[in-house]
């Protein structure tokens, strides 16, 4: 394989730049030419390509976001959009792609490969949500949970000072990994996630018990995709039942998506990026390159997007027992 393309797509995640750097440098070591595709699939359709050399990825390992920019492309969902993308790749002699993104990115890659099987695509799991099957960590997750943890630490200071109950919403439309990790790490009183049914009665009972023991300050971490609604909705439901509490809501939002990647993030992203290029060179395609039990693992796109990574029930138990 002589020429490859690389792009970042979907929600940006800290560590994507480290992964990109590894892709470019590994490919150049193998003598490959590398095209960077800006704004994901949308840029592939609109012809936003730039060549990438060793020096073009200098000094980016520590940067959050993605220097290639990212987008969610409606046009790529259509066969016409994919055809234009294919023609743009062909015009530059691109034989293989490294797609850095999450389930939407791999869904697109799968459809692309079904129509143009002569192309090879491997995926690097990049999403703060950590919700892809076939990897223990996605690029961005470690940084996001540290950001959420620090933010909740700050909230705890003021919650304790004012004896308030805080409902803190963290990201995770379909997944509770960020909520669970940041909740455990901050000693939250409860963590509400989409993967387990939220019981408002039980939450009210827990807070009632805590208040009876003069524990006024409580932190409830709510994943944005919780079945009872986001933090505002949960706070409203609880407050009507417990008018004596002074409830406050904080939505952490996109602050969790940015920032300098942690050390572990940079290392894992570098390793995954390097292995993506190796996989392409070996002729692999249609797979995501993940890390399972410290080893590199290949998972077909179909499985990576179909199965959700399972929440470890022990983690929920930790919240229940230690709070
Ligand atoms: O997929 C990552 C994610 O951060 C989700 O947790 C969140 O729901 C979503 O992206 C937000 O997407 P956008 O930035 O497009 O609003």
Short mmCIF file of C-alpha atoms and ligand atoms in Angstrom, two decimals:
data_model
loop_
_atom_site.label_atom_id
_atom_site.label_comp_id
_atom_site.label_asym_id
_atom_site.label_seq_id
_atom_site.Cartn_x
_atom_site.Cartn_y
_atom_site.Cartn_z
CA UNK A 1 0.00 0.00 0.00
CA UNK A 2 1.52 3.28 -1.11
CA UNK A 3 -1.00 5.98 -0.23
CA UNK A 4 -3.36 6.30 2.71
CA UNK A 5 -5.79 8.87 4.05
CA UNK A 6 -6.61 9.68 7.65
CA UNK A 7 -9.53 11.59 9.12
CA UNK A 8 -11.29 12.34 12.39
CA UNK A 9 -15.07 12.20 12.51
CA UNK A 10 -18.01 12.59 14.89
CA UNK A 11 -17.50 14.11 18.33
CA UNK A 12 -13.91 15.23 18.79
CA UNK A 13 -12.00 13.66 21.66
CA UNK A 14 -8.73 14.49 23.45
CA UNK A 15 -6.03 12.18 22.12
CA UNK A 16 -7.22 12.27 18.51
CA UNK A 17 -4.21 14.43 17.64
CA UNK A 18 -1.85 11.96 19.31
CA UNK A 19 -3.42 9.19 17.24
CA UNK A 20 -3.16 11.22 14.05
CA UNK A 21 0.50 11.94 14.74
CA UNK A 22 1.17 8.22 15.21
CA UNK A 23 -0.65 7.35 11.98
CA UNK A 24 1.30 9.88 9.95
CA UNK A 25 4.68 9.03 11.40
CA UNK A 26 4.23 5.26 11.17
CA UNK A 27 3.01 5.51 7.59
CA UNK A 28 5.92 7.74 6.61
CA UNK A 29 8.34 5.25 8.18
CA UNK A 30 6.78 2.60 5.94
CA UNK A 31 7.31 4.88 2.94
CA UNK A 32 3.62 5.63 2.47
CA UNK A 33 2.23 8.95 1.34
CA UNK A 34 -0.40 10.34 3.72
CA UNK A 35 -3.39 12.53 2.98
CA UNK A 36 -5.16 14.25 5.84
CA UNK A 37 -8.87 14.67 5.18
CA UNK A 38 -10.41 17.67 6.93
CA UNK A 39 -13.88 17.66 8.54
CA UNK A 40 -14.36 13.88 8.33
CA UNK A 41 -16.67 12.40 5.71
CA UNK A 42 -17.97 15.84 4.81
CA UNK A 43 -14.49 17.00 3.82
CA UNK A 44 -13.97 13.73 1.92
CA UNK A 45 -17.03 14.58 -0.18
CA UNK A 46 -16.09 18.23 -0.61
CA UNK A 47 -12.44 17.52 -1.48
CA UNK A 48 -10.73 18.97 1.61
CA UNK A 49 -7.46 17.06 1.45
CA UNK A 50 -3.95 18.04 2.50
CA UNK A 51 -0.73 16.07 2.42
CA UNK A 52 0.74 15.25 5.81
CA UNK A 53 4.41 14.77 6.52
CA UNK A 54 6.40 14.12 9.69
CA UNK A 55 6.72 17.81 10.52
CA UNK A 56 3.05 18.56 9.94
CA UNK A 57 2.19 16.60 13.08
CA UNK A 58 4.93 18.11 15.27
CA UNK A 59 3.85 19.60 18.56
CA UNK A 60 0.28 18.27 18.49
CA UNK A 61 0.50 15.28 20.84
CA UNK A 62 -0.48 17.51 23.78
CA UNK A 63 -3.40 19.25 22.08
CA UNK A 64 -7.08 18.49 22.66
CA UNK A 65 -9.55 18.60 19.77
CA UNK A 66 -8.42 17.59 16.32
CA UNK A 67 -6.24 19.62 13.95
CA UNK A 68 -8.08 17.95 11.06
CA UNK A 69 -11.40 19.26 12.41
CA UNK A 70 -14.44 17.02 12.66
CA UNK A 71 -18.01 16.94 11.44
CA UNK A 72 -21.14 14.82 11.39
CA UNK A 73 -22.03 14.36 7.69
CA UNK A 74 -25.59 13.89 6.46
CA UNK A 75 -24.42 13.72 2.83
CA UNK A 76 -22.25 10.66 3.52
CA UNK A 77 -25.39 8.75 4.51
CA UNK A 78 -26.45 8.84 0.84
CA UNK A 79 -24.96 6.65 -1.95
CA UNK A 80 -24.36 9.84 -3.98
CA UNK A 81 -22.32 11.36 -1.17
CA UNK A 82 -20.27 8.19 -0.78
CA UNK A 83 -19.65 8.08 -4.53
CA UNK A 84 -18.25 11.60 -4.52
CA UNK A 85 -16.06 10.69 -1.56
CA UNK A 86 -14.82 7.60 -3.41
CA UNK A 87 -13.99 9.62 -6.51
CA UNK A 88 -12.01 12.10 -4.43
CA UNK A 89 -10.02 9.26 -2.86
CA UNK A 90 -9.37 7.63 -6.24
CA UNK A 91 -8.19 10.91 -7.74
CA UNK A 92 -5.42 10.99 -5.12
CA UNK A 93 -4.54 7.31 -5.33
CA UNK A 94 -5.71 6.63 -1.77
CA UNK A 95 -5.93 2.88 -1.21
CA UNK A 96 -6.47 2.74 2.53
CA UNK A 97 -8.06 4.89 5.24
CA UNK A 98 -7.62 5.27 8.96
CA UNK A 99 -10.93 6.47 10.42
CA UNK A 100 -10.64 7.96 13.91
CA UNK A 101 -14.07 8.20 15.51
CA UNK A 102 -16.96 6.45 17.19
CA UNK A 103 -19.94 4.34 16.18
CA UNK A 104 -21.28 6.84 13.59
CA UNK A 105 -17.85 6.88 11.94
CA UNK A 106 -17.66 3.10 11.75
CA UNK A 107 -21.25 2.81 10.54
CA UNK A 108 -20.25 5.10 7.67
CA UNK A 109 -17.06 3.11 7.05
CA UNK A 110 -19.01 -0.14 6.89
CA UNK A 111 -21.45 1.24 4.30
CA UNK A 112 -18.52 2.66 2.30
CA UNK A 113 -16.73 -0.71 2.23
CA UNK A 114 -19.86 -2.56 1.15
CA UNK A 115 -20.03 -0.35 -1.95
CA UNK A 116 -16.28 -0.04 -2.59
CA UNK A 117 -14.66 -3.23 -1.28
CA UNK A 118 -11.39 -2.49 -3.07
CA UNK A 119 -10.81 0.24 -0.48
CA UNK A 120 -9.37 -0.73 2.90
CA UNK A 121 -10.46 0.97 6.09
CA UNK A 122 -9.35 0.44 9.67
CA UNK A 123 -10.79 2.34 12.61
CA UNK A 124 -9.27 3.90 15.70
CA UNK A 125 -11.84 4.15 18.53
CA UNK A 126 -12.13 7.86 19.27
CA UNK A 127 -14.96 9.02 21.52
CA UNK A 128 -15.11 10.26 25.07
CA UNK A 129 -18.08 7.94 25.72
CA UNK A 130 -16.07 4.66 25.85
CA UNK A 131 -19.10 2.88 24.43
CA UNK A 132 -17.52 0.80 21.66
CA UNK A 133 -17.43 -2.96 21.88
CA UNK A 134 -14.00 -4.48 21.28
CA UNK A 135 -11.84 -2.12 23.29
CA UNK A 136 -11.38 -1.44 26.98
CA UNK A 137 -10.64 2.23 26.30
CA UNK A 138 -11.63 4.64 23.61
CA UNK A 139 -9.43 7.63 22.82
CA UNK A 140 -10.72 10.58 24.85
CA UNK A 141 -12.35 8.68 27.67
CA UNK A 142 -9.52 8.93 30.19
CA UNK A 143 -9.20 12.68 29.73
CA UNK A 144 -12.96 13.19 29.90
CA UNK A 145 -13.34 11.30 33.16
CA UNK A 146 -10.48 13.26 34.69
CA UNK A 147 -12.06 16.53 33.56
CA UNK A 148 -15.43 15.47 34.99
CA UNK A 149 -13.78 14.33 38.21
CA UNK A 150 -12.01 17.67 38.73
CA UNK A 151 -15.21 19.60 38.00
CA UNK A 152 -17.19 17.50 40.47
CA UNK A 153 -14.45 17.98 43.09
CA UNK A 154 -15.02 21.73 42.71
CA UNK A 155 -18.76 21.32 43.03
CA UNK A 156 -18.31 19.24 46.19
CA UNK A 157 -16.51 22.13 47.89
CA UNK A 158 -19.45 24.44 47.42
CA UNK A 159 -22.03 21.69 48.06
CA UNK A 160 -20.43 21.01 51.43
CA UNK A 161 -20.14 24.68 52.32
CA UNK A 162 -23.82 25.35 51.63
CA UNK A 163 -25.29 21.95 52.56
CA UNK A 164 -26.79 21.53 49.13
CA UNK A 165 -27.76 18.64 46.91
CA UNK A 166 -26.14 18.90 43.48
CA UNK A 167 -27.36 17.08 40.40
CA UNK A 168 -24.38 17.04 38.02
CA UNK A 169 -25.00 16.06 34.43
CA UNK A 170 -22.13 14.49 32.52
CA UNK A 171 -21.97 13.47 28.86
CA UNK A 172 -23.12 10.09 27.62
CA UNK A 173 -26.17 10.04 25.40
CA UNK A 174 -26.34 6.25 25.39
CA UNK A 175 -23.64 5.26 27.82
CA UNK A 176 -22.94 5.69 31.51
CA UNK A 177 -19.19 5.13 31.57
CA UNK A 178 -18.26 8.76 32.22
CA UNK A 179 -20.94 9.07 34.91
CA UNK A 180 -19.90 5.91 36.67
CA UNK A 181 -16.16 6.61 36.63
CA UNK A 182 -16.45 10.25 37.70
CA UNK A 183 -19.09 9.36 40.29
CA UNK A 184 -16.95 6.67 41.91
CA UNK A 185 -13.86 8.86 41.84
CA UNK A 186 -15.63 11.70 43.61
CA UNK A 187 -17.56 9.61 46.12
CA UNK A 188 -20.92 10.63 44.67
CA UNK A 189 -23.97 9.54 46.64
CA UNK A 190 -25.67 8.15 43.52
CA UNK A 191 -24.92 7.67 39.83
CA UNK A 192 -27.74 7.44 37.30
CA UNK A 193 -26.92 5.83 33.96
CA UNK A 194 -28.84 4.74 30.85
CA UNK A 195 -27.76 1.10 31.23
CA UNK A 196 -29.63 0.56 34.50
CA UNK A 197 -33.17 1.60 35.26
CA UNK A 198 -33.34 4.65 37.48
CA UNK A 199 -35.63 4.39 40.46
CA UNK A 200 -36.66 7.87 41.64
CA UNK A 201 -38.37 6.41 44.74
CA UNK A 202 -35.10 4.76 45.79
CA UNK A 203 -33.16 7.99 45.15
CA UNK A 204 -35.63 10.00 47.24
CA UNK A 205 -35.38 7.40 49.99
CA UNK A 206 -31.56 7.54 49.94
CA UNK A 207 -31.58 11.34 50.23
CA UNK A 208 -34.23 11.22 52.97
CA UNK A 209 -32.03 8.82 54.97
CA UNK A 210 -28.95 10.97 54.43
CA UNK A 211 -30.78 14.10 55.53
CA UNK A 212 -32.10 12.28 58.60
CA UNK A 213 -28.44 11.72 59.50
CA UNK A 214 -27.72 15.43 58.89
CA UNK A 215 -25.87 14.67 55.68
CA UNK A 216 -27.18 17.59 53.68
CA UNK A 217 -24.55 17.80 51.00
CA UNK A 218 -25.07 15.12 48.37
CA UNK A 219 -23.79 14.70 44.83
CA UNK A 220 -25.94 12.89 42.29
CA UNK A 221 -24.17 12.27 38.97
CA UNK A 222 -26.59 11.93 36.07
CA UNK A 223 -25.59 10.70 32.60
CA UNK A 224 -27.29 12.88 29.99
CA UNK A 225 -29.05 9.84 28.50
CA UNK A 226 -30.52 8.55 31.76
CA UNK A 227 -34.01 7.06 31.37
CA UNK A 228 -35.50 9.52 33.90
CA UNK A 229 -34.14 12.50 31.93
CA UNK A 230 -31.13 14.76 32.39
CA UNK A 231 -30.04 16.41 35.63
CA UNK A 232 -32.68 19.20 35.48
CA UNK A 233 -35.48 16.68 35.10
CA UNK A 234 -34.21 14.39 37.85
CA UNK A 235 -33.69 17.38 40.17
CA UNK A 236 -37.26 18.53 39.50
CA UNK A 237 -38.72 15.09 40.25
CA UNK A 238 -36.71 14.75 43.46
CA UNK A 239 -37.32 18.33 44.67
CA UNK A 240 -41.11 18.02 44.45
CA UNK A 241 -40.87 15.03 46.81
CA UNK A 242 -38.24 16.58 49.10
CA UNK A 243 -38.99 20.32 49.31
CA UNK A 244 -36.62 20.66 52.28
CA UNK A 245 -33.50 20.14 50.15
CA UNK A 246 -31.73 22.98 48.44
CA UNK A 247 -31.09 21.50 45.01
CA UNK A 248 -28.71 22.86 42.38
CA UNK A 249 -28.02 21.58 38.89
CA UNK A 250 -24.75 21.75 36.95
CA UNK A 251 -24.46 20.51 33.37
CA UNK A 252 -20.79 19.96 32.58
CA UNK A 253 -21.42 19.76 28.83
CA UNK A 254 -18.70 20.20 26.24
CA UNK A 255 -16.03 21.13 28.76
CA UNK A 256 -15.63 17.33 28.96
CA UNK A 257 -14.74 17.09 25.28
CA UNK A 258 -11.77 19.43 25.30
CA UNK A 259 -8.50 19.86 27.14
CA UNK A 260 -5.05 18.38 27.08
CA UNK A 261 -5.05 14.60 26.86
CA UNK A 262 -3.82 12.72 29.92
CA UNK A 263 -0.59 10.76 29.83
CA UNK A 264 -2.40 7.42 29.44
CA UNK A 265 -4.50 8.88 26.66
CA UNK A 266 -1.47 9.97 24.66
CA UNK A 267 0.21 6.59 25.07
CA UNK A 268 -2.86 4.55 24.12
CA UNK A 269 -3.72 6.83 21.21
CA UNK A 270 -0.14 6.58 19.91
CA UNK A 271 -0.20 2.82 20.15
CA UNK A 272 -3.56 2.51 18.43
CA UNK A 273 -2.57 4.92 15.66
CA UNK A 274 0.61 2.97 14.97
CA UNK A 275 -1.24 -0.37 14.96
CA UNK A 276 -3.86 0.99 12.56
CA UNK A 277 -1.20 1.63 9.94
CA UNK A 278 0.38 -1.77 10.55
CA UNK A 279 -3.03 -3.39 10.11
CA UNK A 280 -3.58 -1.58 6.80
CA UNK A 281 -0.13 -2.62 5.63
CA UNK A 282 -0.94 -6.25 6.47
CA UNK A 283 -4.05 -6.02 4.30
CA UNK A 284 -6.61 -5.84 7.10
CA UNK A 285 -9.83 -3.93 6.52
CA UNK A 286 -13.29 -3.42 8.04
CA UNK A 287 -11.95 -3.61 11.57
CA UNK A 288 -11.48 -1.39 14.60
CA UNK A 289 -8.14 -1.54 16.39
CA UNK A 290 -8.74 -1.58 20.14
CA UNK A 291 -6.97 -2.52 23.35
CA UNK A 292 -8.31 -5.44 25.37
CA UNK A 293 -6.47 -6.54 28.51
CA UNK A 294 -3.49 -4.47 27.40
CA UNK A 295 -3.21 -6.25 24.05
CA UNK A 296 -4.18 -5.02 20.62
CA UNK A 297 -7.52 -6.47 19.50
CA UNK A 298 -9.22 -6.30 16.11
CA UNK A 299 -13.01 -6.11 16.02
CA UNK A 300 -15.11 -6.00 12.84
CA UNK A 301 -16.94 -2.68 12.48
CA UNK A 302 -20.24 -4.50 12.55
CA UNK A 303 -19.60 -5.87 16.01
CA UNK A 304 -17.99 -2.71 17.36
CA UNK A 305 -21.11 -0.69 16.55
CA UNK A 306 -23.76 -3.30 17.25
CA UNK A 307 -22.76 -4.37 20.72
CA UNK A 308 -22.44 -1.85 23.47
CA UNK A 309 -19.55 -2.36 25.87
CA UNK A 310 -21.03 -3.80 29.05
CA UNK A 311 -21.03 -1.86 32.30
CA UNK A 312 -19.26 -3.83 35.00
CA UNK A 313 -21.95 -4.40 37.69
CA UNK A 314 -19.26 -4.28 40.39
CA UNK A 315 -18.85 -0.58 39.65
CA UNK A 316 -22.51 0.07 40.43
CA UNK A 317 -22.07 -1.93 43.61
CA UNK A 318 -19.09 0.25 44.57
CA UNK A 319 -21.31 3.34 44.37
CA UNK A 320 -24.02 1.68 46.45
CA UNK A 321 -21.74 0.30 49.17
CA UNK A 322 -19.22 3.11 49.49
CA UNK A 323 -21.57 6.09 49.40
O1 LIG B 1 -20.35 11.07 21.29
C1 LIG B 1 -19.74 11.91 22.20
C2 LIG B 1 -20.69 12.93 22.75
O2 LIG B 1 -19.87 13.77 23.51
C3 LIG B 1 -21.86 12.43 23.58
O3 LIG B 1 -21.54 12.05 24.88
C4 LIG B 1 -22.78 13.60 23.51
O4 LIG B 1 -24.09 13.23 23.74
C5 LIG B 1 -22.58 14.08 22.11
O5 LIG B 1 -21.28 13.71 21.75
C6 LIG B 1 -22.78 15.55 21.90
O6 LIG B 1 -22.64 15.82 20.54
P1 LIG B 1 -22.61 17.27 19.89
O7 LIG B 1 -21.30 17.89 20.23
O8 LIG B 1 -22.74 17.02 18.43
O9 LIG B 1 -23.73 18.03 20.48
#
